Amino acid sequence: MWTLVIVLPAVLATGWAQSATYRFPDGFFLGASTSAYQVEGAWNEDGKGESIQDNFFHNHPEYTSGDTGDVACDSYHKYKEDVQMLKDINADVYRFSISWPRILPTGDLDVINQAGIDYYNNLINELLANGIQPLVTIYHWDMPQSLQYLGGWPNELIVDYFVEHARILFENFGDRVKWWTTFNEPAVFLRGYASANIAPGQNASGIGDYLATHAMLKAHARLWHLYDEQYRATQNGSVGITFSFGLEPLTNSTEDAEAAERARQFDMGIYAHPIYSAEGDYPTVVRERVDANSAAEGRPRSRLPSFTQEEVQYIRGSADFIGVNHYQTDYVTSGVTGISPSKTRDSGVITSVSRIDSSGFRRSLNWIANEYPGYPIIITENGLKDLGGRNDVTRINYFADFLGALLEAVNLDGVPVIGYTLWSLMDVLEWDSGFTAKFGVYEVDFSSPNRTRTPKDSAAFIAEVYGSRQLPEQYRL
Ligand code: BGC
């Protein structure tokens, strides 16, 4: 009897604490993600202009699998099915991107493509009619090719074109879109100015990517200020930016700990520190190392441009939340690798191994919350690729594991994550891997003209988690 009296409440208390840990807090939103080039197709329909992705995939089969986004999932025509799929998995939010040349075919204001505006209006209205909030990525890597002919992101004049484009989006969609991110994963798309093998293939390593970084940060800040000054009062939304992140030291040596910190600053801090840190500007370690290498290379100035004090202040604080994409953790060690000049070489870090590791995810979230306090975090992408099949138990286990780690970060560590959109709603054009690498919770039959969508087992699992707003008991630690 005594044992019962003492043990029972303890068991109950543990069970209660456990179920509280694995439950999403009130207001936490759950959803799925895609991007325009990867799903829309209709690459030259209804007045859409050519993007740098169209151009690259058409002209550089040597760097791709030969698959293109010409038709992709045909979401331009099948968006209503996409919305139904979101509804079926109990999504609160759909994160999609807007194709810049579908709105501005030449990048300039001479032609505003009404058919493009209509398409996104239809998608947004269909989402809202089904109780799903849009979260819009403004730039998921598809600049109008005509602006690339003017130099693309390394040319700071492009910033003005981007601001004009964003104004059209806020004007036309801002009454219904409350969540905006300016850029998806600068660390990834800016490589297009460092190497030949990702769009736009501008092979200017360690120079073009830094020039583009500088302009990208100014563009981001301009958009946030535009929204803040001219639209926030009436539209009442939030503007952020999304980074890819997941870096840890290979061993517990001090050297590896320092290498991991350098890696974080070169991979995320270079973009995030100017916006989210208390002092603004590029991280000191990045500034010092690029300046020193540039001098050692005999250059008259640093390959990484400098902001004026006024620019530092303008960029600092220009966000309402932090978007984070996480797939795996890269474990790093100290050492010099990469061509000269390059960002990798400047960082003095070697990625030793990449692991799918949910504890790395939890630690990464804690790092971000400590480094940039005061900002809510949205996980804008997280997912697992495979080679296909509807019985995707590995994907279910991945989501269970990573959602568990996310909930521990939120409910045990106090990391202020407010939403999660998995990658991806359906199988998409996975960039240079084409249609062979699958991330979707819905399968897409790319050999059928209908691009038939079929739920995988993971869709049912996600529907259960999103519907119950908790991790099912058998998956809890
Ligand atoms: C990108 C997506 C991509 C995904 C999976 C992210 O880097 O934002 O466009 O498909 O990772 O590789």
Short mmCIF file of C-alpha atoms and ligand atoms in Angstrom, two decimals:
data_model
loop_
_atom_site.label_atom_id
_atom_site.label_comp_id
_atom_site.label_asym_id
_atom_site.label_seq_id
_atom_site.Cartn_x
_atom_site.Cartn_y
_atom_site.Cartn_z
CA MET A 1 0.00 0.00 0.00
CA TRP A 2 2.75 2.40 1.00
CA THR A 3 4.65 1.65 -2.15
CA LEU A 4 1.54 2.35 -4.17
CA VAL A 5 0.98 5.69 -2.50
CA ILE A 6 4.57 6.75 -3.07
CA VAL A 7 5.23 5.25 -6.52
CA LEU A 8 1.96 5.99 -8.30
CA PRO A 9 2.18 9.79 -8.18
CA ALA A 10 5.80 9.57 -9.31
CA VAL A 11 4.83 7.49 -12.34
CA LEU A 12 1.97 9.81 -13.11
CA ALA A 13 4.19 12.84 -12.70
CA THR A 14 6.81 11.36 -15.06
CA GLY A 15 4.15 10.48 -17.63
CA TRP A 16 2.66 13.93 -17.39
CA ALA A 17 6.01 15.65 -17.70
CA GLN A 18 6.83 13.43 -20.66
CA SER A 19 3.63 14.17 -22.48
CA ALA A 20 4.11 17.90 -21.85
CA THR A 21 7.62 17.67 -23.34
CA TYR A 22 6.38 16.01 -26.50
CA ARG A 23 3.44 18.31 -27.09
CA PHE A 24 3.62 21.40 -29.33
CA PRO A 25 2.93 24.61 -27.41
CA ASP A 26 -0.27 26.52 -28.16
CA GLY A 27 0.09 28.65 -31.27
CA PHE A 28 3.02 26.61 -32.63
CA PHE A 29 2.42 26.19 -36.38
CA LEU A 30 3.11 23.07 -38.40
CA GLY A 31 3.31 22.72 -42.15
CA ALA A 32 5.25 21.81 -45.27
CA SER A 33 7.59 23.53 -47.73
CA THR A 34 8.39 23.69 -51.43
CA SER A 35 9.97 26.22 -53.80
CA ALA A 36 8.84 27.66 -57.14
CA TYR A 37 11.48 26.24 -59.49
CA GLN A 38 11.29 22.84 -57.84
CA VAL A 39 7.51 22.39 -58.21
CA GLU A 40 5.76 24.89 -60.49
CA GLY A 41 6.84 23.95 -64.01
CA ALA A 42 5.13 26.15 -66.67
CA TRP A 43 8.58 27.67 -67.06
CA ASN A 44 7.64 29.81 -70.07
CA GLU A 45 3.84 29.91 -69.80
CA ASP A 46 1.52 32.89 -69.46
CA GLY A 47 4.24 35.49 -69.80
CA LYS A 48 6.80 34.11 -67.33
CA GLY A 49 10.38 35.18 -68.08
CA GLU A 50 13.49 33.00 -67.99
CA SER A 51 15.14 32.58 -64.60
CA ILE A 52 18.78 31.79 -63.87
CA GLN A 53 17.62 28.25 -63.02
CA ASP A 54 15.83 27.83 -66.38
CA ASN A 55 18.91 29.08 -68.14
CA PHE A 56 21.32 26.93 -66.14
CA PHE A 57 19.33 23.69 -66.36
CA HIS A 58 18.78 24.17 -70.11
CA ASN A 59 22.39 25.00 -70.90
CA HIS A 60 24.43 22.99 -68.42
CA PRO A 61 23.34 19.37 -68.44
CA GLU A 62 26.94 18.53 -67.48
CA TYR A 63 26.24 19.93 -64.00
CA THR A 64 22.74 18.50 -63.58
CA SER A 65 21.12 15.11 -63.96
CA GLY A 66 19.49 16.18 -67.23
CA ASP A 67 16.14 16.68 -65.49
CA THR A 68 14.78 20.22 -65.47
CA GLY A 69 12.08 22.27 -63.77
CA ASP A 70 10.26 22.84 -67.10
CA VAL A 71 7.27 20.84 -65.83
CA ALA A 72 8.47 19.59 -62.42
CA CYS A 73 5.35 18.77 -60.33
CA ASP A 74 3.20 20.99 -62.56
CA SER A 75 2.00 22.85 -59.48
CA TYR A 76 1.25 25.87 -61.68
CA HIS A 77 -1.75 23.87 -62.87
CA LYS A 78 -2.24 21.53 -59.93
CA TYR A 79 -2.05 23.90 -56.98
CA LYS A 80 -5.54 22.94 -55.80
CA GLU A 81 -4.40 19.34 -55.38
CA ASP A 82 -1.36 20.59 -53.46
CA VAL A 83 -3.61 22.50 -51.08
CA GLN A 84 -5.79 19.42 -50.60
CA MET A 85 -2.66 17.41 -49.75
CA LEU A 86 -1.68 20.02 -47.17
CA LYS A 87 -5.14 19.81 -45.69
CA ASP A 88 -4.92 16.02 -45.56
CA ILE A 89 -1.74 16.20 -43.44
CA ASN A 90 -3.40 18.76 -41.12
CA ALA A 91 -0.95 21.51 -42.06
CA ASP A 92 -1.45 24.98 -40.58
CA VAL A 93 1.05 26.58 -42.94
CA TYR A 94 2.38 26.19 -46.49
CA ARG A 95 5.82 27.59 -47.19
CA PHE A 96 6.27 28.22 -50.91
CA SER A 97 8.32 30.67 -52.93
CA ILE A 98 7.34 33.20 -55.56
CA SER A 99 9.13 33.02 -58.89
CA TRP A 100 10.56 36.49 -59.51
CA PRO A 101 10.40 36.25 -63.35
CA ARG A 102 6.80 35.02 -63.17
CA ILE A 103 5.98 38.45 -61.70
CA LEU A 104 8.62 40.53 -63.50
CA PRO A 105 9.70 38.64 -66.66
CA THR A 106 12.63 40.99 -67.35
CA GLY A 107 13.23 41.98 -63.75
CA ASP A 108 12.30 45.53 -64.65
CA LEU A 109 8.98 47.29 -64.07
CA ASP A 110 8.31 47.66 -67.79
CA VAL A 111 6.26 44.46 -67.76
CA ILE A 112 4.32 43.32 -64.70
CA ASN A 113 2.89 39.91 -65.51
CA GLN A 114 -0.72 39.89 -64.34
CA ALA A 115 -1.04 36.15 -65.01
CA GLY A 116 1.73 35.55 -62.47
CA ILE A 117 0.01 37.74 -59.89
CA ASP A 118 -3.24 35.87 -60.57
CA TYR A 119 -1.55 32.51 -60.03
CA TYR A 120 -0.23 33.44 -56.59
CA ASN A 121 -3.52 35.11 -55.67
CA ASN A 122 -5.33 31.89 -56.55
CA LEU A 123 -2.89 29.79 -54.54
CA ILE A 124 -3.08 32.09 -51.51
CA ASN A 125 -6.88 32.24 -51.64
CA GLU A 126 -7.15 28.47 -51.97
CA LEU A 127 -4.87 28.04 -48.95
CA LEU A 128 -6.85 30.48 -46.82
CA ALA A 129 -10.16 28.93 -47.87
CA ASN A 130 -8.78 25.69 -46.43
CA GLY A 131 -7.56 27.26 -43.21
CA ILE A 132 -3.86 27.18 -44.21
CA GLN A 133 -1.60 30.23 -43.77
CA PRO A 134 0.92 31.11 -46.49
CA LEU A 135 4.59 31.59 -45.54
CA VAL A 136 6.27 33.10 -48.59
CA THR A 137 9.93 32.88 -49.53
CA ILE A 138 10.67 35.86 -51.74
CA TYR A 139 13.94 34.48 -53.16
CA HIS A 140 14.44 30.75 -53.50
CA TRP A 141 17.22 31.12 -56.07
CA ASP A 142 15.44 32.11 -59.30
CA MET A 143 16.49 35.60 -60.36
CA PRO A 144 15.32 36.78 -63.82
CA GLN A 145 18.09 35.84 -66.25
CA SER A 146 17.99 39.37 -67.67
CA LEU A 147 19.27 40.65 -64.29
CA GLN A 148 22.01 38.04 -64.30
CA TYR A 149 23.13 39.51 -67.63
CA LEU A 150 23.69 42.71 -65.63
CA GLY A 151 25.88 40.80 -63.18
CA GLY A 152 23.37 39.29 -60.76
CA TRP A 153 23.86 39.62 -57.00
CA PRO A 154 27.48 40.87 -57.09
CA ASN A 155 26.12 44.03 -58.78
CA GLU A 156 24.63 46.13 -55.97
CA LEU A 157 22.29 47.89 -58.41
CA ILE A 158 20.30 44.64 -58.45
CA VAL A 159 19.20 45.51 -54.92
CA ASP A 160 16.91 48.23 -56.31
CA TYR A 161 15.30 45.76 -58.70
CA PHE A 162 14.70 43.34 -55.84
CA VAL A 163 13.09 46.05 -53.72
CA GLU A 164 10.76 46.99 -56.60
CA HIS A 165 9.79 43.35 -56.97
CA ALA A 166 9.12 43.01 -53.24
CA ARG A 167 6.95 46.10 -53.26
CA ILE A 168 4.73 44.42 -55.87
CA LEU A 169 4.47 41.35 -53.62
CA PHE A 170 3.60 43.35 -50.49
CA GLU A 171 1.07 45.44 -52.47
CA ASN A 172 -0.66 42.46 -54.08
CA PHE A 173 -0.42 39.72 -51.45
CA GLY A 174 0.40 41.44 -48.15
CA ASP A 175 -3.25 41.76 -47.15
CA ARG A 176 -3.25 37.94 -46.81
CA VAL A 177 0.41 36.88 -46.38
CA LYS A 178 1.61 37.43 -42.82
CA TRP A 179 4.93 35.58 -42.97
CA TRP A 180 7.71 36.52 -45.37
CA THR A 181 11.29 35.40 -45.69
CA THR A 182 13.54 37.43 -47.96
CA PHE A 183 16.13 34.77 -48.90
CA ASN A 184 16.42 31.02 -48.61
CA GLU A 185 19.88 29.74 -47.59
CA PRO A 186 22.37 32.41 -48.70
CA ALA A 187 25.23 30.01 -47.91
CA VAL A 188 23.97 27.71 -50.64
CA PHE A 189 22.74 29.97 -53.43
CA LEU A 190 25.67 32.40 -53.19
CA ARG A 191 27.90 29.48 -54.19
CA GLY A 192 26.51 30.16 -57.67
CA TYR A 193 28.94 33.10 -57.71
CA ALA A 194 31.85 30.97 -56.50
CA SER A 195 31.64 27.93 -58.73
CA ALA A 196 30.63 26.85 -62.20
CA ASN A 197 28.35 24.03 -61.19
CA ILE A 198 25.38 25.74 -59.57
CA ALA A 199 23.27 28.51 -61.10
CA PRO A 200 24.22 31.04 -62.31
CA GLY A 201 27.61 29.31 -62.56
CA GLN A 202 29.77 32.40 -62.05
CA ASN A 203 33.10 30.89 -61.27
CA ALA A 204 34.60 33.62 -59.07
CA SER A 205 35.46 31.79 -55.87
CA GLY A 206 36.27 33.87 -52.80
CA ILE A 207 35.40 37.09 -54.65
CA GLY A 208 32.04 36.90 -56.44
CA ASP A 209 30.41 35.12 -53.49
CA TYR A 210 31.58 37.83 -51.03
CA LEU A 211 30.43 40.66 -53.32
CA ALA A 212 27.06 38.91 -53.68
CA THR A 213 26.87 38.41 -49.89
CA HIS A 214 27.34 42.14 -49.37
CA ALA A 215 24.55 43.05 -51.81
CA MET A 216 22.27 40.30 -50.50
CA LEU A 217 22.53 41.70 -46.95
CA LYS A 218 21.69 45.19 -48.17
CA ALA A 219 18.75 43.79 -50.16
CA HIS A 220 17.46 41.91 -47.12
CA ALA A 221 17.64 45.01 -44.93
CA ARG A 222 15.97 47.18 -47.58
CA LEU A 223 13.03 44.75 -47.75
CA TRP A 224 12.61 44.63 -43.99
CA HIS A 225 12.70 48.44 -43.74
CA LEU A 226 10.29 48.79 -46.67
CA TYR A 227 7.86 46.46 -44.94
CA ASP A 228 8.42 48.01 -41.54
CA GLU A 229 7.91 51.58 -42.72
CA GLN A 230 5.20 51.18 -45.35
CA TYR A 231 3.27 47.95 -44.82
CA ARG A 232 3.55 46.70 -41.24
CA ALA A 233 0.97 49.06 -39.80
CA THR A 234 -1.75 47.91 -42.19
CA GLN A 235 -0.61 44.36 -42.97
CA ASN A 236 0.69 43.36 -39.56
CA GLY A 237 3.04 40.59 -40.73
CA SER A 238 6.62 39.48 -40.03
CA VAL A 239 9.74 39.43 -42.21
CA GLY A 240 12.77 37.19 -41.66
CA ILE A 241 15.44 35.27 -43.56
CA THR A 242 16.31 31.56 -43.65
CA PHE A 243 19.73 29.95 -43.07
CA SER A 244 20.90 26.37 -43.37
CA PHE A 245 22.60 25.28 -40.16
CA GLY A 246 24.11 22.28 -38.38
CA LEU A 247 27.80 22.39 -37.35
CA GLU A 248 29.51 20.66 -34.45
CA PRO A 249 33.13 19.86 -33.46
CA LEU A 250 34.40 16.41 -34.44
CA THR A 251 36.00 15.75 -31.04
CA ASN A 252 35.94 17.50 -27.68
CA SER A 253 39.40 19.01 -28.21
CA THR A 254 39.72 22.79 -27.84
CA GLU A 255 41.03 22.97 -31.39
CA ASP A 256 37.91 21.33 -32.81
CA ALA A 257 35.67 23.48 -30.62
CA GLU A 258 37.36 26.58 -32.07
CA ALA A 259 37.08 25.16 -35.60
CA ALA A 260 33.36 24.55 -35.11
CA GLU A 261 32.86 28.10 -33.89
CA ARG A 262 34.75 29.44 -36.92
CA ALA A 263 32.68 27.22 -39.19
CA ARG A 264 29.45 28.55 -37.66
CA GLN A 265 30.61 32.12 -38.19
CA PHE A 266 31.66 31.50 -41.79
CA ASP A 267 28.57 29.45 -42.63
CA MET A 268 25.80 31.30 -40.79
CA GLY A 269 27.34 34.24 -38.88
CA ILE A 270 28.55 35.94 -42.06
CA TYR A 271 24.87 36.39 -42.98
CA ALA A 272 23.19 36.35 -39.57
CA HIS A 273 25.58 38.42 -37.43
CA PRO A 274 25.03 41.65 -39.41
CA ILE A 275 21.26 41.26 -38.88
CA TYR A 276 20.75 39.57 -35.51
CA SER A 277 23.77 40.34 -33.29
CA ALA A 278 23.75 43.21 -30.83
CA GLU A 279 26.72 44.93 -32.52
CA GLY A 280 25.94 44.15 -36.18
CA ASP A 281 28.46 43.86 -39.07
CA TYR A 282 30.35 40.75 -40.16
CA PRO A 283 31.68 38.51 -37.36
CA THR A 284 35.18 39.58 -36.27
CA VAL A 285 36.70 36.19 -37.06
CA VAL A 286 35.39 36.38 -40.64
CA ARG A 287 36.53 39.98 -41.11
CA GLU A 288 40.03 39.27 -39.76
CA ARG A 289 40.66 36.06 -41.67
CA VAL A 290 39.45 37.30 -45.07
CA ASP A 291 41.34 40.59 -44.64
CA ALA A 292 44.54 38.75 -43.66
CA ASN A 293 44.33 36.27 -46.53
CA SER A 294 43.53 39.05 -49.01
CA ALA A 295 46.62 40.99 -47.83
CA ALA A 296 48.79 37.87 -48.01
CA GLU A 297 47.59 37.34 -51.58
CA GLY A 298 48.94 40.81 -52.41
CA ARG A 299 45.54 42.42 -52.96
CA PRO A 300 45.04 46.15 -52.44
CA ARG A 301 41.77 45.56 -50.56
CA SER A 302 39.91 42.79 -48.82
CA ARG A 303 37.87 40.39 -50.94
CA LEU A 304 35.07 40.93 -48.40
CA PRO A 305 33.71 44.48 -48.80
CA SER A 306 33.10 46.69 -45.73
CA PHE A 307 29.92 48.33 -44.54
CA THR A 308 29.87 51.97 -43.49
CA GLN A 309 28.80 52.60 -39.87
CA GLU A 310 25.48 53.83 -41.23
CA GLU A 311 24.98 50.58 -43.16
CA VAL A 312 25.89 48.51 -40.10
CA GLN A 313 23.15 50.28 -38.12
CA TYR A 314 20.64 49.97 -40.98
CA ILE A 315 21.13 46.19 -41.32
CA ARG A 316 21.33 45.47 -37.58
CA GLY A 317 17.93 44.41 -36.23
CA SER A 318 16.34 44.13 -39.69
CA ALA A 319 14.33 40.96 -39.00
CA ASP A 320 11.36 39.78 -36.97
CA PHE A 321 12.37 36.11 -36.78
CA ILE A 322 15.12 33.66 -37.77
CA GLY A 323 14.37 30.91 -40.30
CA VAL A 324 16.45 27.73 -39.97
CA ASN A 325 16.80 24.79 -42.35
CA HIS A 326 18.37 21.67 -40.91
CA TYR A 327 19.00 18.29 -42.53
CA GLN A 328 22.15 16.88 -40.95
CA THR A 329 25.09 17.95 -38.81
CA ASP A 330 28.54 18.51 -40.28
CA TYR A 331 31.30 17.58 -37.81
CA VAL A 332 34.34 19.73 -38.35
CA THR A 333 37.98 19.98 -37.47
CA SER A 334 40.68 22.61 -37.98
CA GLY A 335 42.69 22.69 -41.20
CA VAL A 336 43.17 24.41 -44.51
CA THR A 337 41.36 23.09 -47.54
CA GLY A 338 39.71 24.43 -50.70
CA ILE A 339 41.04 26.36 -53.65
CA SER A 340 42.65 29.76 -53.26
CA PRO A 341 40.90 32.06 -52.86
CA SER A 342 37.73 30.57 -51.39
CA LYS A 343 35.42 30.97 -48.43
CA THR A 344 36.28 27.43 -47.35
CA ARG A 345 39.99 28.22 -47.35
CA ASP A 346 39.39 31.49 -45.50
CA SER A 347 37.50 29.60 -42.79
CA GLY A 348 40.36 27.22 -41.96
CA VAL A 349 37.90 24.42 -41.34
CA ILE A 350 37.59 20.91 -42.74
CA THR A 351 34.28 19.07 -42.68
CA SER A 352 35.26 15.64 -41.55
CA VAL A 353 31.94 13.82 -41.58
CA SER A 354 28.22 14.58 -41.99
CA ARG A 355 25.79 12.71 -39.78
CA ILE A 356 22.04 12.55 -39.53
CA ASP A 357 21.92 13.27 -35.86
CA SER A 358 18.98 14.78 -34.01
CA SER A 359 21.12 15.64 -30.99
CA GLY A 360 23.19 17.83 -33.34
CA PHE A 361 19.92 19.52 -34.34
CA ARG A 362 19.03 20.23 -30.71
CA ARG A 363 22.52 21.61 -29.99
CA SER A 364 22.38 23.75 -33.13
CA LEU A 365 19.07 25.26 -32.05
CA ASN A 366 20.52 26.05 -28.65
CA TRP A 367 23.53 27.70 -30.29
CA ILE A 368 21.29 29.93 -32.42
CA ALA A 369 19.11 30.92 -29.45
CA ASN A 370 22.20 31.86 -27.40
CA GLU A 371 23.97 33.64 -30.23
CA TYR A 372 20.98 35.72 -31.36
CA PRO A 373 18.75 36.11 -28.30
CA GLY A 374 15.34 37.74 -28.53
CA TYR A 375 14.32 36.42 -31.93
CA PRO A 376 11.66 33.74 -32.50
CA ILE A 377 12.89 30.85 -34.67
CA ILE A 378 10.98 29.05 -37.41
CA ILE A 379 12.27 25.72 -38.74
CA THR A 380 11.57 26.35 -42.41
CA GLU A 381 12.99 23.04 -43.70
CA ASN A 382 13.83 19.63 -42.25
CA GLY A 383 13.61 16.29 -43.99
CA LEU A 384 15.24 13.18 -45.38
CA LYS A 385 15.94 12.05 -48.92
CA ASP A 386 15.65 8.55 -50.25
CA LEU A 387 15.35 6.86 -53.61
CA GLY A 388 11.58 6.50 -53.46
CA GLY A 389 8.86 4.13 -52.30
CA ARG A 390 5.67 4.70 -50.38
CA ASN A 391 6.62 2.58 -47.36
CA ASP A 392 9.07 5.19 -46.18
CA VAL A 393 9.61 4.02 -42.64
CA THR A 394 13.09 5.56 -42.55
CA ARG A 395 11.55 8.97 -43.22
CA ILE A 396 8.97 8.39 -40.47
CA ASN A 397 11.74 7.53 -38.03
CA TYR A 398 13.69 10.61 -39.14
CA PHE A 399 10.74 12.94 -38.55
CA ALA A 400 9.92 11.28 -35.22
CA ASP A 401 13.51 11.65 -34.08
CA PHE A 402 13.94 15.26 -35.24
CA LEU A 403 10.52 16.42 -34.02
CA GLY A 404 11.38 14.85 -30.66
CA ALA A 405 14.67 16.79 -30.54
CA LEU A 406 12.86 19.95 -31.59
CA LEU A 407 10.28 19.54 -28.83
CA GLU A 408 13.04 18.91 -26.27
CA ALA A 409 14.79 22.11 -27.44
CA VAL A 410 11.52 24.04 -27.09
CA ASN A 411 10.02 22.52 -23.95
CA LEU A 412 13.14 21.55 -21.98
CA ASP A 413 15.80 24.03 -23.16
CA GLY A 414 13.50 27.01 -23.76
CA VAL A 415 14.58 27.61 -27.38
CA PRO A 416 11.93 29.96 -28.82
CA VAL A 417 10.89 27.97 -31.90
CA ILE A 418 7.40 29.00 -33.01
CA GLY A 419 6.82 26.92 -36.14
CA TYR A 420 8.02 24.04 -38.32
CA THR A 421 7.52 23.35 -42.03
CA LEU A 422 8.97 20.04 -43.21
CA TRP A 423 10.77 19.57 -46.53
CA SER A 424 9.00 18.64 -48.62
CA LEU A 425 5.31 18.40 -49.25
CA MET A 426 5.98 16.18 -52.27
CA ASP A 427 8.86 14.85 -54.33
CA VAL A 428 10.31 17.78 -56.28
CA LEU A 429 13.12 18.60 -58.68
CA GLU A 430 16.01 18.09 -56.24
CA TRP A 431 18.32 20.51 -58.09
CA ASP A 432 21.30 18.69 -59.63
CA SER A 433 19.99 15.30 -58.42
CA GLY A 434 16.89 15.77 -60.55
CA PHE A 435 13.90 13.58 -59.77
CA THR A 436 15.89 10.67 -58.32
CA ALA A 437 16.42 12.10 -54.83
CA LYS A 438 13.03 12.14 -53.08
CA PHE A 439 12.16 14.22 -50.04
CA GLY A 440 8.35 14.24 -50.27
CA VAL A 441 5.71 12.91 -47.93
CA TYR A 442 3.71 12.60 -51.16
CA GLU A 443 5.09 10.69 -54.12
CA VAL A 444 4.88 12.36 -57.54
CA ASP A 445 4.84 10.21 -60.66
CA PHE A 446 7.16 12.21 -62.91
CA SER A 447 6.63 9.82 -65.81
CA SER A 448 2.91 10.57 -65.97
CA PRO A 449 1.64 13.72 -67.70
CA ASN A 450 -0.71 14.08 -64.73
CA ARG A 451 2.16 14.17 -62.25
CA THR A 452 -0.07 11.97 -60.07
CA ARG A 453 0.43 12.55 -56.33
CA THR A 454 0.12 9.62 -53.89
CA PRO A 455 0.56 9.79 -50.11
CA LYS A 456 3.49 7.87 -48.64
CA ASP A 457 3.32 6.28 -45.18
CA SER A 458 5.09 9.37 -43.85
CA ALA A 459 2.09 11.50 -44.91
CA ALA A 460 -0.12 9.48 -42.52
CA PHE A 461 2.46 9.81 -39.75
CA ILE A 462 2.71 13.59 -40.24
CA ALA A 463 -1.09 13.88 -40.37
CA GLU A 464 -1.24 12.14 -36.99
CA VAL A 465 1.45 14.35 -35.42
CA TYR A 466 0.04 17.58 -36.86
CA GLY A 467 -3.55 16.58 -36.02
CA SER A 468 -2.81 15.56 -32.42
CA ARG A 469 -0.15 18.28 -31.99
CA GLN A 470 2.12 15.86 -30.19
CA LEU A 471 4.65 13.14 -30.87
CA PRO A 472 3.00 9.70 -30.61
CA GLU A 473 4.01 7.93 -27.42
CA GLN A 474 6.00 5.11 -29.04
CA TYR A 475 8.45 7.62 -30.52
CA ARG A 476 9.25 9.46 -27.29
CA LEU A 477 12.65 8.97 -25.69
C1 BGC B 1 16.91 23.84 -50.16
C2 BGC B 1 15.90 23.05 -50.95
C3 BGC B 1 16.43 21.67 -51.23
C4 BGC B 1 16.66 20.99 -49.90
C5 BGC B 1 17.08 19.53 -49.98
C6 BGC B 1 17.65 23.06 -49.13
O1 BGC B 1 19.00 23.35 -49.25
O2 BGC B 1 16.34 24.99 -49.63
O3 BGC B 1 15.60 23.77 -52.10
O4 BGC B 1 15.63 20.92 -52.08
O5 BGC B 1 17.63 21.69 -49.18
O6 BGC B 1 18.34 19.38 -50.53
#
